[in-house]
Coordinates of C-alpha atoms in Angstrom, one line a residue:
X5 CA -20.1 12.5 -28.3
X6 CA -20.4 10.8 -25.0
X7 CA -18.2 11.7 -22.1
X8 CA -16.7 9.1 -19.7
X9 CA -15.1 10.3 -16.5
X10 CA -12.9 8.0 -14.4
X11 CA -12.9 9.0 -10.7
X12 CA -10.1 8.3 -8.2
X13 CA -10.3 9.0 -4.5
X14 CA -6.9 8.4 -3.0
X15 CA -5.9 7.7 0.5
X16 CA -4.0 11.0 0.9
X17 CA -3.0 14.0 -1.2
X18 CA 0.6 12.7 -1.8
X19 CA -0.8 9.6 -3.5
X20 CA -1.8 9.4 -7.2
X21 CA -3.9 6.8 -9.0
X22 CA -2.1 4.8 -11.7
X23 CA -5.2 2.8 -12.8
X24 CA -7.3 5.8 -14.1
X25 CA -4.3 7.2 -15.9
X26 CA -3.4 3.9 -17.6
X27 CA -7.0 3.3 -18.7
X28 CA -7.6 6.7 -20.1
X29 CA -4.3 6.8 -21.9
X30 CA -4.9 3.3 -23.4
X31 CA -8.4 4.1 -24.6
X32 CA -7.4 7.4 -26.0
X33 CA -4.6 5.9 -28.0
X34 CA -6.8 3.1 -29.3
X35 CA -9.3 5.5 -30.8
X36 CA -6.9 8.2 -31.9
X37 CA -7.9 10.0 -35.2
X38 CA -11.3 8.3 -35.1
X39 CA -14.0 10.9 -35.8
X40 CA -16.5 9.0 -33.7
X41 CA -14.2 8.9 -30.7
X42 CA -15.5 9.0 -27.1
X43 CA -14.2 11.6 -24.7
X44 CA -12.4 10.1 -21.7
X45 CA -10.8 12.0 -18.8
X46 CA -10.0 11.4 -15.1
X47 CA -10.3 13.4 -11.9
X48 CA -8.6 12.8 -8.6
X49 CA -9.6 13.5 -5.0
X50 CA -8.6 12.2 -1.6
X51 CA -10.5 10.7 1.3
X52 CA -9.7 13.8 3.5
X53 CA -11.9 16.0 1.3
X54 CA -15.5 16.7 2.2
X55 CA -17.9 14.4 0.3
X56 CA -20.0 17.4 -0.6
X57 CA -17.0 19.1 -2.2
X58 CA -16.3 15.9 -4.3
X59 CA -20.0 15.6 -5.3
X60 CA -20.1 19.3 -6.4
X61 CA -17.0 18.8 -8.6
X62 CA -18.4 15.6 -10.2
X63 CA -21.7 17.4 -11.0
X64 CA -19.7 20.2 -12.7
X65 CA -18.0 17.6 -15.0
X66 CA -21.2 16.9 -16.9
X67 CA -20.2 13.3 -17.7
X68 CA -22.5 10.8 -19.2
X69 CA -20.7 7.9 -17.5
X70 CA -18.8 8.0 -14.2
X71 CA -16.4 5.2 -13.4
X72 CA -15.1 5.0 -9.9
X73 CA -11.7 3.3 -8.9
X74 CA -12.7 1.4 -5.8
X75 CA -10.3 0.3 -3.1
X76 CA -10.3 -0.8 0.6
X77 CA -9.6 2.7 1.7
X78 CA -12.4 4.5 -0.2
X79 CA -15.2 1.9 -0.6
X80 CA -17.5 3.4 2.0
X81 CA -17.0 6.9 0.6
X82 CA -17.6 5.8 -3.0
X83 CA -20.8 3.9 -2.1
X84 CA -22.2 6.9 -0.3
X85 CA -21.1 9.2 -3.0
X86 CA -22.6 7.4 -5.9
X87 CA -25.9 7.2 -4.0
X88 CA -26.0 11.0 -3.9
X89 CA -24.6 11.3 -7.5
X90 CA -27.5 9.2 -8.8
X91 CA -30.0 11.5 -7.2
X92 CA -28.7 14.6 -8.9
X93 CA -27.6 12.9 -12.2
X94 CA -30.3 10.2 -12.6
X95 CA -29.6 9.6 -16.3
X96 CA -25.9 9.1 -15.8
X97 CA -24.4 5.6 -15.9
X98 CA -22.3 4.8 -12.8
X99 CA -19.7 2.1 -12.8
X100 CA -17.3 0.7 -10.3
X101 CA -14.0 -1.0 -10.8
X102 CA -10.9 -2.0 -8.8
X103 CA -10.0 -4.8 -6.4
X104 CA -12.7 -3.9 -3.9
X105 CA -15.6 -4.8 -6.3
X106 CA -14.1 -6.9 -9.1
X107 CA -14.4 -10.2 -7.3
X108 CA -17.9 -9.8 -5.8
X109 CA -20.0 -8.1 -8.6
X110 CA -23.3 -9.6 -7.7
X111 CA -22.9 -8.6 -4.0
X112 CA -21.9 -5.1 -5.1
X113 CA -25.1 -4.6 -7.1
X114 CA -27.1 -5.6 -4.1
X115 CA -25.2 -3.4 -1.6
X116 CA -24.8 -0.4 -3.9
X117 CA -28.2 0.3 -5.5
X118 CA -26.8 3.3 -7.4
X119 CA -24.2 1.2 -9.3
X120 CA -25.1 0.3 -12.9
X121 CA -21.8 -1.4 -14.0
X122 CA -19.0 -3.4 -12.3
X123 CA -15.8 -4.0 -14.1
X124 CA -13.6 -7.1 -13.7
X125 CA -10.4 -8.4 -15.3
X126 CA -8.0 -6.1 -17.2
X127 CA -9.2 -2.6 -16.6
X128 CA -7.9 -1.1 -19.9
X129 CA -9.5 -3.7 -22.1
X130 CA -12.8 -3.7 -20.1
X131 CA -13.2 0.0 -20.3
X132 CA -12.3 0.0 -24.0
X133 CA -15.1 -2.5 -24.6
X134 CA -17.4 0.1 -23.0
X135 CA -15.9 2.8 -25.3
X136 CA -16.6 0.6 -28.3
X137 CA -20.2 0.2 -27.3
X138 CA -20.5 3.9 -26.9
X139 CA -19.2 4.5 -30.4
X140 CA -21.8 2.3 -31.9
X141 CA -24.8 4.2 -30.5
X142 CA -25.6 7.9 -30.4
X143 CA -26.3 7.8 -26.7
X144 CA -25.5 4.7 -24.6
X145 CA -28.1 3.5 -22.1
X146 CA -28.1 0.4 -19.9
X147 CA -30.7 -1.0 -22.3
X148 CA -28.7 -0.4 -25.4
X149 CA -25.6 -1.8 -23.6
X150 CA -27.5 -4.9 -22.6
X151 CA -28.6 -5.5 -26.2
X152 CA -25.3 -4.5 -27.8
X153 CA -23.6 -6.9 -30.2
X154 CA -20.2 -5.5 -29.1
X155 CA -18.0 -7.8 -27.0
X156 CA -18.5 -6.7 -23.4
X157 CA -16.1 -9.0 -21.5
X158 CA -15.2 -7.4 -18.2
X159 CA -18.4 -5.4 -17.9
X160 CA -21.1 -6.7 -15.5
X161 CA -24.3 -4.8 -15.4
X162 CA -27.6 -4.4 -13.6
X163 CA -30.4 -5.9 -15.6
X164 CA -32.8 -3.2 -16.9
X165 CA -35.8 -5.4 -16.0
X166 CA -34.7 -5.9 -12.5
X167 CA -33.7 -9.5 -13.0
X168 CA -30.4 -11.0 -11.8
X169 CA -27.4 -8.9 -12.8
X170 CA -25.6 -9.8 -16.0
X171 CA -22.2 -11.2 -15.0
X172 CA -20.0 -11.3 -18.0
X173 CA -16.5 -13.0 -18.0
X174 CA -13.5 -10.9 -16.9
X175 CA -11.6 -9.0 -19.6
X176 CA -8.6 -10.9 -20.8
X177 CA -5.0 -9.8 -19.9
X178 CA -3.1 -7.6 -22.3
X179 CA 0.4 -7.6 -23.6
X180 CA 1.9 -4.9 -21.2
X181 CA 3.8 -3.4 -24.1
X182 CA 0.5 -2.5 -25.7
X183 CA -0.4 -0.2 -22.8
X184 CA 1.2 3.3 -23.4
X185 CA 3.1 5.2 -20.8
X186 CA 0.4 6.5 -18.4
X187 CA 2.0 10.0 -18.1
X188 CA 1.9 11.5 -21.6
X189 CA 1.4 15.0 -20.3
X190 CA 4.4 14.9 -17.9
X191 CA 4.5 15.4 -14.2
X192 CA 4.2 19.2 -13.7
X193 CA 1.0 18.7 -11.6
X194 CA 2.5 16.0 -9.4
X195 CA 5.5 17.8 -7.9
X196 CA 4.6 16.9 -4.3
X197 CA 3.2 13.5 -5.0
X198 CA 4.5 10.0 -5.6
X199 CA 4.4 8.6 -9.1
X200 CA 3.3 5.0 -9.5
X201 CA 4.8 2.8 -12.2
X202 CA 4.1 -0.8 -13.2
X203 CA 6.7 -3.0 -15.0
X204 CA 4.9 -6.3 -14.4
X205 CA 1.5 -7.6 -13.5
X206 CA 0.6 -10.8 -11.6
X207 CA 2.4 -12.7 -8.9
X208 CA 4.0 -16.1 -8.9
X209 CA 3.0 -16.8 -5.3
X210 CA -0.3 -17.9 -3.8
X211 CA -0.6 -16.4 -0.4
X212 CA -4.2 -17.0 0.6
X213 CA -4.7 -13.5 2.2
X214 CA -3.6 -11.6 -0.9
X215 CA -5.7 -10.7 -4.0
X216 CA -2.6 -11.1 -6.2
X217 CA -2.8 -14.9 -5.6
X218 CA -5.8 -15.0 -8.0
X219 CA -3.5 -14.4 -11.0
X220 CA -1.5 -17.4 -12.2
X221 CA 1.0 -15.7 -14.5
X222 CA 3.4 -12.8 -14.3
X223 CA 3.5 -10.5 -17.4
X224 CA 6.4 -8.2 -17.9
X225 CA 6.9 -4.9 -19.8
X226 CA 9.9 -5.2 -22.1
X227 CA 13.1 -3.8 -20.6
X228 CA 13.9 -1.3 -23.4
X229 CA 10.5 0.2 -22.9
X230 CA 11.0 0.2 -19.1
X231 CA 14.4 1.9 -19.4
X232 CA 12.9 4.6 -21.8
X233 CA 10.1 5.3 -19.4
X234 CA 12.5 5.5 -16.5
X235 CA 14.5 8.1 -18.4
X236 CA 11.3 10.2 -18.8
X237 CA 10.7 10.1 -15.1
X238 CA 14.3 10.9 -14.3
X239 CA 14.5 13.8 -16.9
X240 CA 11.3 15.2 -15.3
X241 CA 12.9 15.3 -11.9
X242 CA 10.2 13.1 -10.2
X243 CA 10.9 12.9 -6.5
X244 CA 9.6 9.4 -5.7
X245 CA 8.6 6.5 -8.1
X246 CA 6.8 3.5 -6.6
X247 CA 7.0 0.3 -8.6
X248 CA 3.7 -1.5 -7.9
X249 CA 4.9 -4.8 -9.2
X250 CA 3.8 -7.4 -6.6
X251 CA 7.1 -9.3 -6.5
X252 CA 9.5 -7.1 -8.3
X253 CA 12.4 -9.5 -8.3
X254 CA 10.6 -12.7 -9.2
X255 CA 12.7 -12.5 -12.4
X256 CA 16.0 -12.0 -10.6
X257 CA 18.1 -11.1 -13.7
X258 CA 15.6 -8.6 -14.9
X259 CA 15.5 -7.0 -11.4
X260 CA 19.3 -6.7 -11.3
X261 CA 19.3 -5.0 -14.7
X262 CA 16.8 -2.4 -13.6
X263 CA 18.6 -1.8 -10.3
X264 CA 21.9 -1.5 -12.1
X265 CA 20.4 1.0 -14.6
X266 CA 19.0 3.1 -11.9
X267 CA 22.3 3.2 -10.0
X268 CA 24.3 4.2 -13.1
X269 CA 21.8 6.9 -13.9
X270 CA 22.0 8.2 -10.3
X271 CA 25.8 8.4 -10.5
X272 CA 25.4 10.4 -13.7
X273 CA 22.8 12.7 -12.1
X274 CA 25.1 13.4 -9.2
X275 CA 27.8 14.8 -11.6
X276 CA 25.2 17.3 -12.9
X277 CA 23.8 18.3 -9.6
X278 CA 20.2 17.5 -10.6
X279 CA 17.7 16.4 -8.0
X280 CA 17.5 12.8 -7.1
X281 CA 14.7 10.4 -7.9
X282 CA 14.1 7.8 -5.3
X283 CA 12.7 4.3 -6.1
X284 CA 10.4 2.0 -4.1
X285 CA 10.1 -1.7 -4.7
X286 CA 8.2 -4.6 -3.1
X287 CA 10.5 -7.5 -3.2
X288 CA 10.7 -11.2 -2.3
X289 CA 13.7 -11.2 0.1
X290 CA 14.2 -15.0 -0.1
X291 CA 15.1 -14.6 -3.8
X292 CA 18.1 -12.3 -3.1
X293 CA 21.4 -14.0 -3.9
X294 CA 25.0 -13.0 -4.1
X295 CA 24.7 -11.5 -7.5
X296 CA 21.9 -9.2 -6.3
X297 CA 23.9 -8.0 -3.3
X298 CA 26.9 -7.2 -5.5
X299 CA 24.6 -4.8 -7.4
X300 CA 22.8 -3.5 -4.3
X301 CA 26.0 -2.7 -2.4
X302 CA 26.7 -0.1 -5.1
X303 CA 23.4 1.7 -4.5
X304 CA 24.0 5.3 -3.2
X305 CA 22.3 6.0 0.2
X306 CA 18.6 6.8 -0.1
X307 CA 18.2 5.7 -3.7
X308 CA 16.2 2.6 -3.0
X309 CA 13.4 1.7 -0.6
X310 CA 12.5 -2.0 -0.3
X311 CA 9.3 -3.3 1.2
X312 CA 9.5 -6.9 2.3
X313 CA 6.7 -9.2 3.6
X314 CA 8.0 -11.4 6.4
X315 CA 4.5 -12.0 7.8
X316 CA 5.7 -14.6 10.3
X317 CA 8.8 -16.6 11.3
X318 CA 6.6 -19.7 12.0
X319 CA 7.1 -22.0 9.0
X320 CA 3.9 -24.0 9.7
X321 CA 1.9 -20.8 9.8
X322 CA 3.4 -19.7 6.5
X323 CA 2.7 -23.1 5.0
X324 CA -1.0 -22.8 6.0
X325 CA -1.0 -19.3 4.5
X326 CA 0.3 -20.6 1.1
X327 CA 3.6 -18.8 1.6
X328 CA 6.5 -20.9 0.6
X329 CA 9.4 -18.6 1.3
X330 CA 12.2 -20.0 3.5
X331 CA 12.2 -18.0 6.7
X332 CA 15.9 -18.4 7.3
X333 CA 16.6 -17.0 3.8
X334 CA 14.3 -14.0 4.4
X335 CA 15.8 -13.1 7.7
X336 CA 19.4 -13.4 6.4
X337 CA 18.5 -11.2 3.4
X338 CA 17.2 -8.5 5.7
X339 CA 20.3 -8.7 7.8
X340 CA 22.5 -8.3 4.7
X341 CA 20.3 -5.4 3.4
X342 CA 20.5 -3.5 6.7
X343 CA 24.2 -4.2 6.9
X344 CA 24.7 -2.4 3.6
X345 CA 23.4 0.7 5.3
X346 CA 22.3 2.6 2.2
X347 CA 18.9 1.0 1.4
X348 CA 15.8 1.9 3.4
X349 CA 14.1 -1.4 4.4
X350 CA 10.5 -1.7 5.5
X351 CA 9.3 -5.2 6.6
X352 CA 5.8 -6.4 7.7
X353 CA 4.5 -9.0 10.1
X354 CA 0.8 -10.0 10.0
X355 CA -1.1 -10.9 13.2
X356 CA -4.0 -13.3 12.7
X357 CA -2.6 -15.7 10.2
X358 CA -3.9 -19.3 10.2
X359 CA -3.1 -21.2 13.3
X360 CA -0.7 -18.6 14.8
X361 CA -1.1 -17.9 18.5
X362 CA 0.2 -15.1 20.7
X363 CA 3.5 -16.7 21.7
X364 CA 4.3 -17.4 18.0
X365 CA 3.6 -13.7 17.0
X366 CA 5.8 -12.5 19.9
X367 CA 8.6 -14.7 18.8
X368 CA 8.3 -13.3 15.3
X369 CA 8.5 -9.8 16.7
X370 CA 11.6 -10.6 18.9
X371 CA 13.4 -12.3 16.0
X372 CA 12.7 -9.6 13.4
X373 CA 13.4 -6.6 15.7
X374 CA 17.0 -7.7 16.1
X375 CA 17.9 -7.9 12.4
X376 CA 19.3 -4.3 12.1
X377 CA 18.2 -0.8 11.6
X378 CA 15.0 -0.9 9.6
X379 CA 11.2 -0.3 9.9
X380 CA 9.3 -3.3 11.2
X381 CA 5.6 -2.8 10.9
X382 CA 3.3 -5.0 13.0
X383 CA 0.2 -5.4 10.9
X384 CA -3.2 -7.1 11.3
X385 CA -4.8 -9.5 8.9
X386 CA -7.4 -8.1 6.5
X387 CA -10.1 -10.6 5.3
X388 CA -10.3 -9.4 1.7
X389 CA -13.2 -10.3 -0.5
X390 CA -12.1 -12.7 -3.3
X391 CA -9.3 -14.3 -1.3
X392 CA -9.0 -17.9 -0.2
X393 CA -8.3 -16.6 3.3
X394 CA -12.0 -15.6 3.5
X395 CA -13.0 -19.3 3.0
X396 CA -10.5 -20.4 5.6
X397 CA -11.8 -17.8 8.0
X398 CA -15.4 -19.0 7.7
X399 CA -14.3 -22.6 8.2
X400 CA -12.2 -21.9 11.3
X401 CA -14.3 -19.5 13.4
X402 CA -12.7 -16.2 12.6
X403 CA -14.4 -12.9 13.5
X404 CA -13.7 -9.8 11.5
X405 CA -15.0 -6.3 10.6
X406 CA -18.0 -6.3 8.2
X407 CA -16.9 -3.1 6.5
X408 CA -13.4 -2.1 5.1
X409 CA -10.7 -2.7 6.1
X410 CA -12.2 -6.1 7.2
X411 CA -9.6 -6.4 9.9
X412 CA -9.5 -9.6 12.0
X413 CA -11.2 -9.3 15.5
X414 CA -10.5 -13.0 16.5
X415 CA -8.6 -15.7 14.7
X416 CA -8.2 -19.4 15.2
X417 CA -5.2 -18.6 17.3
X418 CA -5.8 -15.2 18.8
X419 CA -8.6 -13.8 21.0
X420 CA -9.8 -10.3 20.7
X421 CA -8.0 -9.5 24.0
X422 CA -4.7 -10.8 22.6
X423 CA -5.1 -8.8 19.4
X424 CA -5.7 -5.7 21.5
X425 CA -2.5 -6.5 23.4
X426 CA -0.6 -6.7 20.1
X427 CA -2.2 -3.5 18.9
X428 CA -0.7 -1.7 22.0
X429 CA 2.7 -3.2 21.2
X430 CA 2.3 -2.0 17.6
X431 CA 1.7 1.6 18.8
X432 CA 4.9 1.5 20.9
X433 CA 6.9 0.2 17.9
X434 CA 5.4 2.9 15.7
X435 CA 6.2 5.7 18.2
X436 CA 9.7 4.6 19.3
X437 CA 11.2 2.3 16.7
X438 CA 9.6 3.2 13.4
X439 CA 9.7 7.0 13.9
X440 CA 13.5 6.7 13.9
X441 CA 13.6 9.6 16.5
X442 CA 14.5 7.3 19.3
X443 CA 17.2 5.2 17.6
X444 CA 19.8 5.3 20.4
X445 CA 17.5 4.4 23.2
X446 CA 15.7 1.7 21.1
X447 CA 19.1 0.2 20.3
X448 CA 19.9 0.1 24.0
X449 CA 16.6 -1.6 24.7
X450 CA 17.4 -4.2 22.1
X451 CA 20.8 -4.8 23.6
X452 CA 19.5 -5.5 27.1
X453 CA 19.1 -9.2 26.2
X454 CA 15.4 -9.2 27.1
X455 CA 12.4 -9.9 24.8
X456 CA 11.8 -6.6 23.0
X457 CA 8.1 -7.5 22.6
X458 CA 7.9 -7.9 26.4
X459 CA 9.7 -4.5 26.9
X460 CA 7.3 -2.9 24.4
X461 CA 4.4 -4.4 26.3
X462 CA 5.8 -3.0 29.6
X463 CA 6.0 0.5 28.0
X464 CA 2.5 0.0 26.6
X465 CA 1.3 -0.8 30.2
X466 CA 2.8 2.4 31.4
X467 CA 1.0 4.3 28.6
X468 CA -2.2 2.6 29.4
X469 CA -1.9 3.4 33.1
X470 CA -1.4 7.0 32.3
X471 CA -4.3 7.2 29.7
X472 CA -2.0 7.8 26.7
X473 CA -3.9 5.5 24.4
X474 CA -7.0 7.6 25.0
X475 CA -5.7 10.9 23.7
X476 CA -3.4 12.4 21.1
X477 CA 0.3 12.0 22.0
X478 CA 2.9 14.3 20.6
X479 CA 6.7 13.9 20.4
X480 CA 7.4 15.7 23.6
X481 CA 5.1 13.4 25.5
X482 CA 6.8 10.4 24.0
X483 CA 10.2 11.6 25.4
X484 CA 8.8 12.4 28.8
X485 CA 6.9 9.2 29.3
X486 CA 9.7 7.0 28.2
X487 CA 12.0 8.8 30.7
X488 CA 9.3 8.2 33.4
X489 CA 9.1 4.6 32.4
X490 CA 12.9 4.2 32.7
X491 CA 12.9 5.8 36.2
X492 CA 9.9 3.9 37.5
X493 CA 10.5 0.5 35.9
X494 CA 11.4 -2.0 38.6
X495 CA 12.9 -4.6 36.2
X496 CA 15.9 -2.5 35.3
X497 CA 19.2 -2.3 37.2
X498 CA 20.6 1.1 38.2
X499 CA 23.3 0.9 35.4
X500 CA 20.7 -0.1 32.8
X501 CA 18.6 2.9 33.8
X502 CA 21.6 5.2 33.5
X503 CA 22.5 3.8 30.1
X504 CA 18.9 4.1 28.8
X505 CA 18.5 7.6 30.2
X506 CA 21.8 8.7 28.5
X507 CA 20.7 7.2 25.2
X508 CA 17.3 8.9 25.4
X509 CA 19.0 12.3 26.1
X510 CA 21.2 11.7 23.1
X511 CA 18.1 11.1 20.9
X512 CA 16.6 14.3 22.3
X513 CA 19.7 16.4 21.7
X514 CA 20.1 15.2 18.2
X515 CA 16.5 16.0 17.4
X516 CA 16.1 19.3 19.4
X517 CA 19.6 20.5 20.2
X518 CA 19.5 22.4 23.5
X519 CA 16.3 24.3 23.0
X520 CA 15.5 23.7 25.7
X521 CA 18.2 21.6 27.3
X522 CA 17.3 18.0 28.3
X523 CA 17.3 18.9 32.0
X524 CA 15.1 22.0 31.5
X525 CA 12.8 19.9 29.2
X526 CA 12.4 17.3 32.0
X527 CA 12.0 19.9 34.6
X528 CA 9.2 21.6 32.7
X529 CA 7.2 18.4 32.5
X530 CA 7.0 18.0 36.3

């Protein structure tokens, strides 16, 4: 019996990999009770572990076939790891799947000499095709695979004679209801980790910077099945469930039904005193209407976390990016969500989009920062292999990192110096706005009537002058340096300085109490 091991290397310990679980569960169910079945299992690591530790663990698994789930955050580690794995397990077949390799199979074979297979298309059906090929031979080799009469859609492979790689068509999409619940063994080993769940695949939109734009149709898991699986996660007391649906509310009625179900179940939970399960969704804000807000206004505090892509408030930039959302509708939806006050909202801007210059990015920051209490992340364009953005970038003089995360270094509207300037503003936002430890002083800064991006740039200039970008900066330093900036900043009136200093003291006291007192804390920093 051949042994196939799927390998996940997550971005951090708190993350888990849904793909390897879904593939293993699907393949196991498809060959259940078959005497010639192939053994499948998965193993998880994270990028903070030593590569030598990961390699040792993989060696001990004694697998015949190793399949690596490859993403932007682990590609370098995976490529280095499989090179070493091939040296100590020369007879093992090594395959790569995931968004970081699926769209560039030929290039992967060239840049990763230890790779034998690259998977593309629907992961479950592609790997099951490999399982079927294994079942038809006592011991699968690349040669027997290459000559197999089994359908091998979704499996590209290195040619055994050293010719051009064999690039087979992607595996076809599945009916999502045919894929079993990926957590058949429960959640006892995931108590301090997020659980990922998928109720749909595909995206109806065609943003040129996103890999989801390559799929034309959206497929849904049936609601009765979704509700039953939600119940399993609730009954297990899972702490956080992250729906990975690319645009969760593209079917508005369906989204409302799920949100309503979760709200009702949470109300029932509260009566019993059981721990709460929190739910994360990536939503299209412009689709939210009055019926949605009627439902969402009933959501208990902390139950839902919404991630929203604003990307830019410049409609022409959005049009060039293939993003058709109405900016006014998106901003109004965020205002209404933050006004509800019970839903955690996280929204993104992207610097480096087609045709967007510095003044346009700064206007987007100023506009979005004043929408209410929420997290605004200032992000930077990634030129992902397989996207149309890559073609646009090559045609319009973009410069970007050769290796993951492929971040933009210059765009057709932003120089490297301007992107550095925006990076410094981003750090100030992360430290003072998005940490939610400086909410009082940040609200006062927003209320001054000045450009918040300009204010953040002024604070960043103070940081730069004092070398704070060049060393680790703790929470105490953030308090002290903002107080110094308030005192030294020449663009503030005496009353504004007094108001900001009082707000900063309030933030400190709420966070630290009087241990030490604010005055003693400042005195100790002199």
